[in-house]
Amino acid sequence: MSILRLTFLGTSAAQPTIHRNLSGLVMKADTDLLLFDCGEGSQRQMVRFGTGFNVDAVFFTHFHADHYLGIIGFLRTLGMNGREQPLTLYGPPPAKRLLNQAVHLGIDRLSFPVHFEELRHGEEVNRGTYVVRAVGVDHRVSAVGYVIEEQERPGRFDVKRALALGVPSGPAFGQLQRGEQVTTPSGKVVTPAEVLGPPRAGRKVVISGDTRPCRALVEASAGADLLIHEATFSDDEQERAKETRHSTAREAGGVARDARVERLILTHLSSRHDTEPGRLLAQARAAFEGPTEVAYDGLTIELLPRD
Ligand SMILES: [Zn+2]
Ligand SMILES: [Zn+2]
C-alpha cells in the first residue's frame, strides 16, 4: 500500500448541525476507495471535499440511523452516474436484512449488483496489500469497530552491500527485493537476506464506531498509528455516556493510552460540543499524552509509510 489517506465526511453524533454532518469517513488505501459509515448527507460531503465517488467497498459500524441512511441516496447517485461494477456492503448482523431493505427502498432499480456481507468479531476482509478486520464493541446494538492494517513490508534494500557482493544494478535488484535469490556474473549466489534489512511493520488505523471504552478495542488498537475514537460526551455527562453506551473524551483518551497508539482523533461529538470542542480535547489530553485532535468535517489525514 502506498497511499493511506482519510477524509472525515461527518463528525456529529445523532443529528447534523450547521458545522458537522452525520458519521462518514472516506479512506483511500492504495488504489482502493473505502467508505466507513454513510450517514444522511454523506454524498454531498464527498462532493464538497472532492473524495471521488468510485468506492470499492462500504463498511458499516452499526445500524443506528445516523450511520447508514445516507447509503440509500448514495447508491442511486452511483446508478445515475452509470456505475456497472458490483459493490459489497459490510456490517455486523443484521446487515443483510437492514441493508437489503435500504438498497431496495422505493421504485428505482440499481444499474449494478450490490452484495451484503456480515462481519463478526475477528472476521476480516483481505484487500491484497492490507486487511480490514471487525472488532466487536460495546454499544446498545450489535456494533463493530474496524482495524485497517497494512501487510508487513520487506526490509530496506542495501544498495551498497548488493554492489559490494557483485550484484549488477538493474533487474537483479528488483529480484532480490521481491525475495528471489540471484546469481552474479562471477557465478556467486546472493540471497535476499544478505541485502535486505528486517521486515518493516505496516501502517495500522483503528475506527471505534459508537462504543463504551472496551477491552477488545484496546487490544485491537495495540500500537496503531492512528486511533479514531468516538467522544460523544464530556466528563459531566458521564452518566449519560453509560446509559447510551457511548464514550466520554477522557475515556477515549484512556483507550489510546492503554493501547499505546501513536495518535488519537476524537469524533462523533454531541451537539453540545459542536462549536466548542476544547473541553473534550482537554479531557482526552488529560488521559493520553500523545498527539490528540478533534475531527472536523473535511479534515484529511495522510499517513506515511513507516520506516
Ligand atoms: Zn452514532
Ligand atoms: Zn449508535
PDB file of C-alpha atoms and ligand atoms in Angstrom:
ATOM      1  CA  MET A   1       0.000   0.000   0.000  1.00  0.00           C
ATOM      2  CA  SER A   2       1.462   3.352  -0.893  1.00  0.00           C
ATOM      3  CA  ILE A   3      -1.260   5.902  -0.190  1.00  0.00           C
ATOM      4  CA  LEU A   4      -3.224   5.893   3.058  1.00  0.00           C
ATOM      5  CA  ARG A   5      -5.424   8.957   3.278  1.00  0.00           C
ATOM      6  CA  LEU A   6      -8.555   9.579   5.353  1.00  0.00           C
ATOM      7  CA  THR A   7     -11.188  12.267   4.962  1.00  0.00           C
ATOM      8  CA  PHE A   8     -13.822  12.884   7.622  1.00  0.00           C
ATOM      9  CA  LEU A   9     -17.194  13.475   5.958  1.00  0.00           C
ATOM     10  CA  GLY A  10     -19.171  13.916   9.155  1.00  0.00           C
ATOM     11  CA  THR A  11     -18.230  14.292  12.815  1.00  0.00           C
ATOM     12  CA  SER A  12     -21.537  14.884  14.622  1.00  0.00           C
ATOM     13  CA  ALA A  13     -23.442  12.394  16.773  1.00  0.00           C
ATOM     14  CA  ALA A  14     -27.129  11.671  16.256  1.00  0.00           C
ATOM     15  CA  GLN A  15     -28.140  14.861  14.419  1.00  0.00           C
ATOM     16  CA  PRO A  16     -26.405  17.056  11.849  1.00  0.00           C
ATOM     17  CA  THR A  17     -25.536  20.629  12.814  1.00  0.00           C
ATOM     18  CA  ILE A  18     -24.603  23.647  10.699  1.00  0.00           C
ATOM     19  CA  HIS A  19     -20.935  22.717  11.016  1.00  0.00           C
ATOM     20  CA  ARG A  20     -20.989  18.955  11.286  1.00  0.00           C
ATOM     21  CA  ASN A  21     -22.639  16.235   9.242  1.00  0.00           C
ATOM     22  CA  LEU A  22     -23.509  12.717  10.413  1.00  0.00           C
ATOM     23  CA  SER A  23     -20.916   9.935  10.526  1.00  0.00           C
ATOM     24  CA  GLY A  24     -18.971   9.078   7.394  1.00  0.00           C
ATOM     25  CA  LEU A  25     -15.301   8.640   6.566  1.00  0.00           C
ATOM     26  CA  VAL A  26     -13.581   8.041   3.232  1.00  0.00           C
ATOM     27  CA  MET A  27     -10.314   6.142   3.126  1.00  0.00           C
ATOM     28  CA  LYS A  28      -8.011   5.995   0.136  1.00  0.00           C
ATOM     29  CA  ALA A  29      -5.945   2.852   0.692  1.00  0.00           C
ATOM     30  CA  ASP A  30      -3.583   2.075  -2.166  1.00  0.00           C
ATOM     31  CA  THR A  31      -5.830   2.014  -5.241  1.00  0.00           C
ATOM     32  CA  ASP A  32      -8.983   1.374  -3.181  1.00  0.00           C
ATOM     33  CA  LEU A  33     -11.548   3.918  -2.108  1.00  0.00           C
ATOM     34  CA  LEU A  34     -13.402   2.767   1.011  1.00  0.00           C
ATOM     35  CA  LEU A  35     -16.310   4.315   2.846  1.00  0.00           C
ATOM     36  CA  PHE A  36     -16.815   3.765   6.581  1.00  0.00           C
ATOM     37  CA  ASP A  37     -20.393   4.549   7.621  1.00  0.00           C
ATOM     38  CA  CYS A  38     -22.649   6.637   5.446  1.00  0.00           C
ATOM     39  CA  GLY A  39     -24.885   8.954   7.438  1.00  0.00           C
ATOM     40  CA  GLU A  40     -27.513  11.035   5.685  1.00  0.00           C
ATOM     41  CA  GLY A  41     -25.870  13.704   3.524  1.00  0.00           C
ATOM     42  CA  SER A  42     -22.573  11.833   3.125  1.00  0.00           C
ATOM     43  CA  GLN A  43     -22.682  12.024  -0.656  1.00  0.00           C
ATOM     44  CA  ARG A  44     -22.848  15.809  -0.592  1.00  0.00           C
ATOM     45  CA  GLN A  45     -19.837  15.876   1.725  1.00  0.00           C
ATOM     46  CA  MET A  46     -17.986  13.673  -0.781  1.00  0.00           C
ATOM     47  CA  VAL A  47     -18.647  16.269  -3.453  1.00  0.00           C
ATOM     48  CA  ARG A  48     -17.673  19.078  -1.124  1.00  0.00           C
ATOM     49  CA  PHE A  49     -14.361  17.519  -0.118  1.00  0.00           C
ATOM     50  CA  GLY A  50     -13.554  16.016  -3.517  1.00  0.00           C
ATOM     51  CA  THR A  51     -13.082  12.436  -2.344  1.00  0.00           C
ATOM     52  CA  GLY A  52     -14.492  10.867  -5.507  1.00  0.00           C
ATOM     53  CA  PHE A  53     -17.498   8.546  -5.691  1.00  0.00           C
ATOM     54  CA  ASN A  54     -15.982   5.420  -7.138  1.00  0.00           C
ATOM     55  CA  VAL A  55     -15.979   3.400  -3.912  1.00  0.00           C
ATOM     56  CA  ASP A  56     -14.748  -0.191  -3.852  1.00  0.00           C
ATOM     57  CA  ALA A  57     -16.450  -1.236  -0.591  1.00  0.00           C
ATOM     58  CA  VAL A  58     -18.562   0.234   2.204  1.00  0.00           C
ATOM     59  CA  PHE A  59     -18.144  -0.784   5.866  1.00  0.00           C
ATOM     60  CA  PHE A  60     -20.831  -0.009   8.453  1.00  0.00           C
ATOM     61  CA  THR A  61     -20.068   0.034  12.170  1.00  0.00           C
ATOM     62  CA  HIS A  62     -23.732  -0.465  13.175  1.00  0.00           C
ATOM     63  CA  PHE A  63     -27.235   0.398  12.102  1.00  0.00           C
ATOM     64  CA  HIS A  64     -28.320   3.396  14.092  1.00  0.00           C
ATOM     65  CA  ALA A  65     -29.910   5.756  11.608  1.00  0.00           C
ATOM     66  CA  ASP A  66     -27.156   8.383  11.826  1.00  0.00           C
ATOM     67  CA  HIS A  67     -24.627   5.869  10.453  1.00  0.00           C
ATOM     68  CA  TYR A  68     -26.326   4.339   7.441  1.00  0.00           C
ATOM     69  CA  LEU A  69     -29.343   6.170   5.987  1.00  0.00           C
ATOM     70  CA  GLY A  70     -27.111   8.018   3.513  1.00  0.00           C
ATOM     71  CA  ILE A  71     -26.471   4.802   1.600  1.00  0.00           C
ATOM     72  CA  ILE A  72     -29.972   4.959   0.085  1.00  0.00           C
ATOM     73  CA  GLY A  73     -29.339   8.133  -1.884  1.00  0.00           C
ATOM     74  CA  PHE A  74     -25.664   7.462  -2.489  1.00  0.00           C
ATOM     75  CA  LEU A  75     -26.304   4.171  -4.326  1.00  0.00           C
ATOM     76  CA  ARG A  76     -28.876   5.881  -6.513  1.00  0.00           C
ATOM     77  CA  THR A  77     -26.376   8.564  -7.445  1.00  0.00           C
ATOM     78  CA  LEU A  78     -23.858   5.862  -8.379  1.00  0.00           C
ATOM     79  CA  GLY A  79     -26.543   4.299 -10.567  1.00  0.00           C
ATOM     80  CA  MET A  80     -27.311   7.613 -12.283  1.00  0.00           C
ATOM     81  CA  ASN A  81     -23.579   8.010 -12.933  1.00  0.00           C
ATOM     82  CA  GLY A  82     -23.687   4.728 -14.833  1.00  0.00           C
ATOM     83  CA  ARG A  83     -21.828   2.518 -12.414  1.00  0.00           C
ATOM     84  CA  GLU A  84     -21.731  -1.119 -13.513  1.00  0.00           C
ATOM     85  CA  GLN A  85     -19.155  -2.695 -11.244  1.00  0.00           C
ATOM     86  CA  PRO A  86     -20.504  -4.634  -8.242  1.00  0.00           C
ATOM     87  CA  LEU A  87     -20.316  -3.144  -4.757  1.00  0.00           C
ATOM     88  CA  THR A  88     -20.106  -5.012  -1.450  1.00  0.00           C
ATOM     89  CA  LEU A  89     -21.555  -3.546   1.735  1.00  0.00           C
ATOM     90  CA  TYR A  90     -20.187  -4.956   5.004  1.00  0.00           C
ATOM     91  CA  GLY A  91     -21.521  -4.635   8.523  1.00  0.00           C
ATOM     92  CA  PRO A  92     -22.337  -6.509  11.714  1.00  0.00           C
ATOM     93  CA  PRO A  93     -25.580  -8.555  11.804  1.00  0.00           C
ATOM     94  CA  PRO A  94     -28.336  -7.814  10.877  1.00  0.00           C
ATOM     95  CA  ALA A  95     -26.541  -6.041   7.999  1.00  0.00           C
ATOM     96  CA  LYS A  96     -28.037  -8.307   5.347  1.00  0.00           C
ATOM     97  CA  ARG A  97     -31.633  -7.645   6.357  1.00  0.00           C
ATOM     98  CA  LEU A  98     -31.297  -3.906   7.001  1.00  0.00           C
ATOM     99  CA  LEU A  99     -29.137  -3.063   4.012  1.00  0.00           C
ATOM    100  CA  ASN A 100     -31.327  -5.128   1.737  1.00  0.00           C
ATOM    101  CA  GLN A 101     -34.313  -3.011   2.836  1.00  0.00           C
ATOM    102  CA  ALA A 102     -32.403   0.248   2.386  1.00  0.00           C
ATOM    103  CA  VAL A 103     -30.986  -0.632  -1.013  1.00  0.00           C
ATOM    104  CA  HIS A 104     -34.332  -1.727  -2.396  1.00  0.00           C
ATOM    105  CA  LEU A 105     -36.395   1.112  -0.953  1.00  0.00           C
ATOM    106  CA  GLY A 106     -38.604   2.888  -3.475  1.00  0.00           C
ATOM    107  CA  ILE A 107     -39.088   2.183  -7.161  1.00  0.00           C
ATOM    108  CA  ASP A 108     -35.617   2.835  -8.550  1.00  0.00           C
ATOM    109  CA  ARG A 109     -33.629  -0.097  -9.850  1.00  0.00           C
ATOM    110  CA  LEU A 110     -29.875  -0.075  -9.438  1.00  0.00           C
ATOM    111  CA  SER A 111     -27.730  -0.493 -12.533  1.00  0.00           C
ATOM    112  CA  PHE A 112     -25.096  -2.552 -10.724  1.00  0.00           C
ATOM    113  CA  PRO A 113     -25.106  -5.568  -8.372  1.00  0.00           C
ATOM    114  CA  VAL A 114     -24.905  -4.945  -4.623  1.00  0.00           C
ATOM    115  CA  HIS A 115     -23.713  -7.680  -2.260  1.00  0.00           C
ATOM    116  CA  PHE A 116     -24.112  -7.803   1.509  1.00  0.00           C
ATOM    117  CA  GLU A 117     -21.692  -9.433   3.906  1.00  0.00           C
ATOM    118  CA  GLU A 118     -21.935  -9.686   7.666  1.00  0.00           C
ATOM    119  CA  LEU A 119     -18.764  -9.388   9.741  1.00  0.00           C
ATOM    120  CA  ARG A 120     -18.452 -10.647  13.309  1.00  0.00           C
ATOM    121  CA  HIS A 121     -15.713 -10.008  15.836  1.00  0.00           C
ATOM    122  CA  GLY A 122     -12.348 -11.116  14.443  1.00  0.00           C
ATOM    123  CA  GLU A 123     -13.525 -11.631  10.861  1.00  0.00           C
ATOM    124  CA  GLU A 124     -11.564  -9.811   8.197  1.00  0.00           C
ATOM    125  CA  VAL A 125     -11.661  -8.805   4.565  1.00  0.00           C
ATOM    126  CA  ASN A 126      -8.385  -9.265   2.725  1.00  0.00           C
ATOM    127  CA  ARG A 127      -7.785  -6.454   0.210  1.00  0.00           C
ATOM    128  CA  GLY A 128      -4.367  -7.605  -1.018  1.00  0.00           C
ATOM    129  CA  THR A 129      -1.860  -5.208   0.494  1.00  0.00           C
ATOM    130  CA  TYR A 130      -3.965  -4.728   3.637  1.00  0.00           C
ATOM    131  CA  VAL A 131      -6.847  -6.185   5.633  1.00  0.00           C
ATOM    132  CA  VAL A 132      -9.964  -4.705   7.233  1.00  0.00           C
ATOM    133  CA  ARG A 133     -10.811  -6.543  10.455  1.00  0.00           C
ATOM    134  CA  ALA A 134     -14.007  -6.218  12.524  1.00  0.00           C
ATOM    135  CA  VAL A 135     -13.763  -5.811  16.293  1.00  0.00           C
ATOM    136  CA  GLY A 136     -16.865  -6.377  18.430  1.00  0.00           C
ATOM    137  CA  VAL A 137     -17.508  -3.265  20.546  1.00  0.00           C
ATOM    138  CA  ASP A 138     -19.897  -2.317  23.357  1.00  0.00           C
ATOM    139  CA  HIS A 139     -22.867  -0.281  22.115  1.00  0.00           C
ATOM    140  CA  ARG A 140     -26.643  -0.604  22.598  1.00  0.00           C
ATOM    141  CA  VAL A 141     -26.988  -2.660  19.436  1.00  0.00           C
ATOM    142  CA  SER A 142     -24.792  -5.100  17.530  1.00  0.00           C
ATOM    143  CA  ALA A 143     -21.755  -2.964  16.601  1.00  0.00           C
ATOM    144  CA  VAL A 144     -18.170  -3.295  15.426  1.00  0.00           C
ATOM    145  CA  GLY A 145     -15.105  -1.109  15.088  1.00  0.00           C
ATOM    146  CA  TYR A 146     -12.611  -1.643  12.261  1.00  0.00           C
ATOM    147  CA  VAL A 147      -8.875  -2.187  12.154  1.00  0.00           C
ATOM    148  CA  ILE A 148      -7.258  -1.360   8.837  1.00  0.00           C
ATOM    149  CA  GLU A 149      -3.850  -2.980   8.808  1.00  0.00           C
ATOM    150  CA  GLU A 150      -1.231  -2.985   6.100  1.00  0.00           C
ATOM    151  CA  GLN A 151       0.762  -6.188   5.499  1.00  0.00           C
ATOM    152  CA  GLU A 152       4.346  -6.223   6.697  1.00  0.00           C
ATOM    153  CA  ARG A 153       6.625  -4.748   4.041  1.00  0.00           C
ATOM    154  CA  PRO A 154      10.043  -6.138   3.021  1.00  0.00           C
ATOM    155  CA  GLY A 155      13.073  -4.631   4.730  1.00  0.00           C
ATOM    156  CA  ARG A 156      15.081  -1.789   3.283  1.00  0.00           C
ATOM    157  CA  PHE A 157      17.300  -2.742   0.308  1.00  0.00           C
ATOM    158  CA  ASP A 158      21.009  -2.105   0.928  1.00  0.00           C
ATOM    159  CA  VAL A 159      22.292  -0.941  -2.473  1.00  0.00           C
ATOM    160  CA  LYS A 160      25.906  -0.553  -1.355  1.00  0.00           C
ATOM    161  CA  ARG A 161      26.007  -4.052   0.052  1.00  0.00           C
ATOM    162  CA  ALA A 162      24.438  -5.522  -3.098  1.00  0.00           C
ATOM    163  CA  LEU A 163      27.039  -3.816  -5.303  1.00  0.00           C
ATOM    164  CA  ALA A 164      29.840  -4.957  -2.989  1.00  0.00           C
ATOM    165  CA  LEU A 165      28.628  -8.547  -3.363  1.00  0.00           C
ATOM    166  CA  GLY A 166      28.900  -8.197  -7.137  1.00  0.00           C
ATOM    167  CA  VAL A 167      25.191  -7.809  -7.987  1.00  0.00           C
ATOM    168  CA  PRO A 168      24.885  -5.593 -11.087  1.00  0.00           C
ATOM    169  CA  SER A 169      22.368  -2.761 -10.709  1.00  0.00           C
ATOM    170  CA  GLY A 170      19.229  -3.364 -12.801  1.00  0.00           C
ATOM    171  CA  PRO A 171      16.692  -6.207 -12.830  1.00  0.00           C
ATOM    172  CA  ALA A 172      18.679  -8.246 -10.274  1.00  0.00           C
ATOM    173  CA  PHE A 173      17.971  -5.559  -7.652  1.00  0.00           C
ATOM    174  CA  GLY A 174      14.238  -5.997  -8.217  1.00  0.00           C
ATOM    175  CA  GLN A 175      14.506  -9.782  -7.956  1.00  0.00           C
ATOM    176  CA  LEU A 176      16.256  -9.523  -4.588  1.00  0.00           C
ATOM    177  CA  GLN A 177      13.648  -7.015  -3.337  1.00  0.00           C
ATOM    178  CA  ARG A 178      10.906  -9.463  -4.316  1.00  0.00           C
ATOM    179  CA  GLY A 179      12.559 -12.169  -2.247  1.00  0.00           C
ATOM    180  CA  GLU A 180      14.315 -14.093  -5.044  1.00  0.00           C
ATOM    181  CA  GLN A 181      17.979 -15.081  -4.994  1.00  0.00           C
ATOM    182  CA  VAL A 182      20.233 -14.046  -7.892  1.00  0.00           C
ATOM    183  CA  THR A 183      23.490 -15.264  -9.385  1.00  0.00           C
ATOM    184  CA  THR A 184      26.166 -12.626 -10.028  1.00  0.00           C
ATOM    185  CA  PRO A 185      28.139 -12.531 -13.315  1.00  0.00           C
ATOM    186  CA  SER A 186      31.021 -14.210 -11.460  1.00  0.00           C
ATOM    187  CA  GLY A 187      28.708 -17.117 -10.529  1.00  0.00           C
ATOM    188  CA  LYS A 188      28.155 -16.261  -6.865  1.00  0.00           C
ATOM    189  CA  VAL A 189      24.657 -16.767  -5.391  1.00  0.00           C
ATOM    190  CA  VAL A 190      23.297 -13.801  -3.390  1.00  0.00           C
ATOM    191  CA  THR A 191      20.209 -14.301  -1.216  1.00  0.00           C
ATOM    192  CA  PRO A 192      17.681 -11.589  -0.215  1.00  0.00           C
ATOM    193  CA  ALA A 193      18.653 -11.995   3.445  1.00  0.00           C
ATOM    194  CA  GLU A 194      22.137 -10.668   2.599  1.00  0.00           C
ATOM    195  CA  VAL A 195      20.887  -7.369   1.214  1.00  0.00           C
ATOM    196  CA  LEU A 196      17.514  -6.676   2.905  1.00  0.00           C
ATOM    197  CA  GLY A 197      17.030  -5.182   6.385  1.00  0.00           C
ATOM    198  CA  PRO A 198      14.444  -6.524   8.841  1.00  0.00           C
ATOM    199  CA  PRO A 199      10.803  -6.501   7.618  1.00  0.00           C
ATOM    200  CA  ARG A 200       9.005  -3.195   8.248  1.00  0.00           C
ATOM    201  CA  ALA A 201       5.693  -3.081  10.118  1.00  0.00           C
ATOM    202  CA  GLY A 202       2.710  -1.905   8.097  1.00  0.00           C
ATOM    203  CA  ARG A 203       0.516   1.053   8.985  1.00  0.00           C
ATOM    204  CA  LYS A 204      -2.489   0.487  11.232  1.00  0.00           C
ATOM    205  CA  VAL A 205      -5.597   2.631  11.680  1.00  0.00           C
ATOM    206  CA  VAL A 206      -8.487   1.853  14.028  1.00  0.00           C
ATOM    207  CA  ILE A 207     -12.031   3.228  13.819  1.00  0.00           C
ATOM    208  CA  SER A 208     -14.052   2.701  17.014  1.00  0.00           C
ATOM    209  CA  GLY A 209     -17.567   3.347  15.730  1.00  0.00           C
ATOM    210  CA  ASP A 210     -20.024   4.019  18.587  1.00  0.00           C
ATOM    211  CA  THR A 211     -18.956   2.315  21.802  1.00  0.00           C
ATOM    212  CA  ARG A 212     -18.238   2.411  25.503  1.00  0.00           C
ATOM    213  CA  PRO A 213     -14.485   2.190  26.095  1.00  0.00           C
ATOM    214  CA  CYS A 214     -13.817  -1.530  25.755  1.00  0.00           C
ATOM    215  CA  ARG A 215     -11.065  -4.088  26.225  1.00  0.00           C
ATOM    216  CA  ALA A 216     -11.499  -5.625  22.756  1.00  0.00           C
ATOM    217  CA  LEU A 217     -10.820  -2.269  21.155  1.00  0.00           C
ATOM    218  CA  VAL A 218      -7.782  -1.613  23.356  1.00  0.00           C
ATOM    219  CA  GLU A 219      -6.323  -4.962  22.323  1.00  0.00           C
ATOM    220  CA  ALA A 220      -7.137  -4.474  18.656  1.00  0.00           C
ATOM    221  CA  SER A 221      -5.611  -0.970  18.699  1.00  0.00           C
ATOM    222  CA  ALA A 222      -2.252  -2.003  20.202  1.00  0.00           C
ATOM    223  CA  GLY A 223       0.481   0.157  18.689  1.00  0.00           C
ATOM    224  CA  ALA A 224      -1.772   1.656  15.989  1.00  0.00           C
ATOM    225  CA  ASP A 225      -0.525   4.687  14.057  1.00  0.00           C
ATOM    226  CA  LEU A 226      -3.925   6.271  14.495  1.00  0.00           C
ATOM    227  CA  LEU A 227      -6.984   5.633  16.650  1.00  0.00           C
ATOM    228  CA  ILE A 228     -10.188   7.371  15.623  1.00  0.00           C
ATOM    229  CA  HIS A 229     -12.382   7.095  18.699  1.00  0.00           C
ATOM    230  CA  GLU A 230     -15.840   8.431  19.340  1.00  0.00           C
ATOM    231  CA  ALA A 231     -16.057  11.084  22.080  1.00  0.00           C
ATOM    232  CA  THR A 232     -19.725  11.903  22.254  1.00  0.00           C
ATOM    233  CA  PHE A 233     -19.663  13.375  25.757  1.00  0.00           C
ATOM    234  CA  SER A 234     -17.610  15.264  28.338  1.00  0.00           C
ATOM    235  CA  ASP A 235     -16.899  14.370  31.988  1.00  0.00           C
ATOM    236  CA  ASP A 236     -20.079  15.950  33.344  1.00  0.00           C
ATOM    237  CA  GLU A 237     -22.170  13.756  31.032  1.00  0.00           C
ATOM    238  CA  GLN A 238     -20.611  10.524  32.299  1.00  0.00           C
ATOM    239  CA  GLU A 239     -23.935   9.012  33.360  1.00  0.00           C
ATOM    240  CA  ARG A 240     -25.463   9.747  30.013  1.00  0.00           C
ATOM    241  CA  ALA A 241     -22.470   8.102  28.297  1.00  0.00           C
ATOM    242  CA  LYS A 242     -23.085   4.915  30.293  1.00  0.00           C
ATOM    243  CA  GLU A 243     -26.828   4.908  29.601  1.00  0.00           C
ATOM    244  CA  THR A 244     -26.449   5.392  25.871  1.00  0.00           C
ATOM    245  CA  ARG A 245     -23.310   3.189  25.560  1.00  0.00           C
ATOM    246  CA  HIS A 246     -21.082   5.972  24.294  1.00  0.00           C
ATOM    247  CA  SER A 247     -17.701   7.278  25.490  1.00  0.00           C
ATOM    248  CA  THR A 248     -16.516  10.483  27.061  1.00  0.00           C
ATOM    249  CA  ALA A 249     -13.451  12.180  25.611  1.00  0.00           C
ATOM    250  CA  ARG A 250     -11.460  11.207  28.711  1.00  0.00           C
ATOM    251  CA  GLU A 251     -12.446   7.571  28.203  1.00  0.00           C
ATOM    252  CA  ALA A 252     -11.369   7.760  24.552  1.00  0.00           C
ATOM    253  CA  GLY A 253      -8.034   9.099  25.807  1.00  0.00           C
ATOM    254  CA  GLY A 254      -7.821   6.151  28.197  1.00  0.00           C
ATOM    255  CA  VAL A 255      -8.249   3.680  25.322  1.00  0.00           C
ATOM    256  CA  ALA A 256      -5.497   5.463  23.357  1.00  0.00           C
ATOM    257  CA  ARG A 257      -3.199   5.393  26.395  1.00  0.00           C
ATOM    258  CA  ASP A 258      -3.835   1.703  27.201  1.00  0.00           C
ATOM    259  CA  ALA A 259      -3.347   0.682  23.560  1.00  0.00           C
ATOM    260  CA  ARG A 260      -0.190   2.851  23.274  1.00  0.00           C
ATOM    261  CA  VAL A 261      -1.296   4.279  19.954  1.00  0.00           C
ATOM    262  CA  GLU A 262       0.729   6.978  18.200  1.00  0.00           C
ATOM    263  CA  ARG A 263      -2.077   9.434  17.665  1.00  0.00           C
ATOM    264  CA  LEU A 264      -5.722   9.996  18.651  1.00  0.00           C
ATOM    265  CA  ILE A 265      -8.538  11.742  16.804  1.00  0.00           C
ATOM    266  CA  LEU A 266     -11.882  12.353  18.523  1.00  0.00           C
ATOM    267  CA  THR A 267     -15.104  12.338  16.537  1.00  0.00           C
ATOM    268  CA  HIS A 268     -18.901  11.791  16.860  1.00  0.00           C
ATOM    269  CA  LEU A 269     -19.431  14.874  19.064  1.00  0.00           C
ATOM    270  CA  SER A 270     -22.778  15.576  20.683  1.00  0.00           C
ATOM    271  CA  SER A 271     -24.286  18.873  19.540  1.00  0.00           C
ATOM    272  CA  ARG A 272     -23.434  20.447  22.879  1.00  0.00           C
ATOM    273  CA  HIS A 273     -19.730  20.370  21.915  1.00  0.00           C
ATOM    274  CA  ASP A 274     -20.302  21.227  18.283  1.00  0.00           C
ATOM    275  CA  THR A 275     -18.608  24.617  18.087  1.00  0.00           C
ATOM    276  CA  GLU A 276     -16.578  24.435  21.269  1.00  0.00           C
ATOM    277  CA  PRO A 277     -14.827  21.083  21.424  1.00  0.00           C
ATOM    278  CA  GLY A 278     -11.983  22.486  23.576  1.00  0.00           C
ATOM    279  CA  ARG A 279     -13.278  20.856  26.730  1.00  0.00           C
ATOM    280  CA  LEU A 280     -13.366  17.426  25.075  1.00  0.00           C
ATOM    281  CA  LEU A 281      -9.840  17.931  23.817  1.00  0.00           C
ATOM    282  CA  ALA A 282      -8.521  18.919  27.243  1.00  0.00           C
ATOM    283  CA  GLN A 283     -10.185  15.938  28.918  1.00  0.00           C
ATOM    284  CA  ALA A 284      -8.820  13.469  26.360  1.00  0.00           C
ATOM    285  CA  ARG A 285      -5.356  15.012  26.703  1.00  0.00           C
ATOM    286  CA  ALA A 286      -5.507  14.565  30.473  1.00  0.00           C
ATOM    287  CA  ALA A 287      -5.655  10.797  29.845  1.00  0.00           C
ATOM    288  CA  PHE A 288      -3.420  10.466  26.765  1.00  0.00           C
ATOM    289  CA  GLU A 289      -0.078  12.194  26.253  1.00  0.00           C
ATOM    290  CA  GLY A 290       0.297  11.561  22.505  1.00  0.00           C
ATOM    291  CA  PRO A 291      -0.884  13.910  19.740  1.00  0.00           C
ATOM    292  CA  THR A 292      -4.652  14.362  20.051  1.00  0.00           C
ATOM    293  CA  GLU A 293      -7.084  16.399  17.992  1.00  0.00           C
ATOM    294  CA  VAL A 294     -10.806  16.815  17.442  1.00  0.00           C
ATOM    295  CA  ALA A 295     -12.003  15.946  13.948  1.00  0.00           C
ATOM    296  CA  TYR A 296     -13.975  18.403  11.851  1.00  0.00           C
ATOM    297  CA  ASP A 297     -15.830  17.831   8.589  1.00  0.00           C
ATOM    298  CA  GLY A 298     -13.307  17.813   5.760  1.00  0.00           C
ATOM    299  CA  LEU A 299     -10.301  17.007   7.952  1.00  0.00           C
ATOM    300  CA  THR A 300      -7.903  14.985   5.803  1.00  0.00           C
ATOM    301  CA  ILE A 301      -5.063  12.930   7.230  1.00  0.00           C
ATOM    302  CA  GLU A 302      -2.306  11.293   5.227  1.00  0.00           C
ATOM    303  CA  LEU A 303      -0.313   8.559   6.953  1.00  0.00           C
ATOM    304  CA  LEU A 304       3.142   7.991   5.501  1.00  0.00           C
ATOM    305  CA  PRO A 305       4.702   4.502   5.388  1.00  0.00           C
ATOM    306  CA  ARG A 306       6.653   3.520   8.492  1.00  0.00           C
ATOM    307  CA  ASP A 307      10.433   3.432   8.186  1.00  0.00           C
TER     308      ASP A 307
HETATM  309 ZN    ZN B   1     -23.879   7.398  16.293  1.00  0.00          ZN
HETATM  310 ZN    ZN B   2     -25.037   4.344  17.670  1.00  0.00          ZN
END
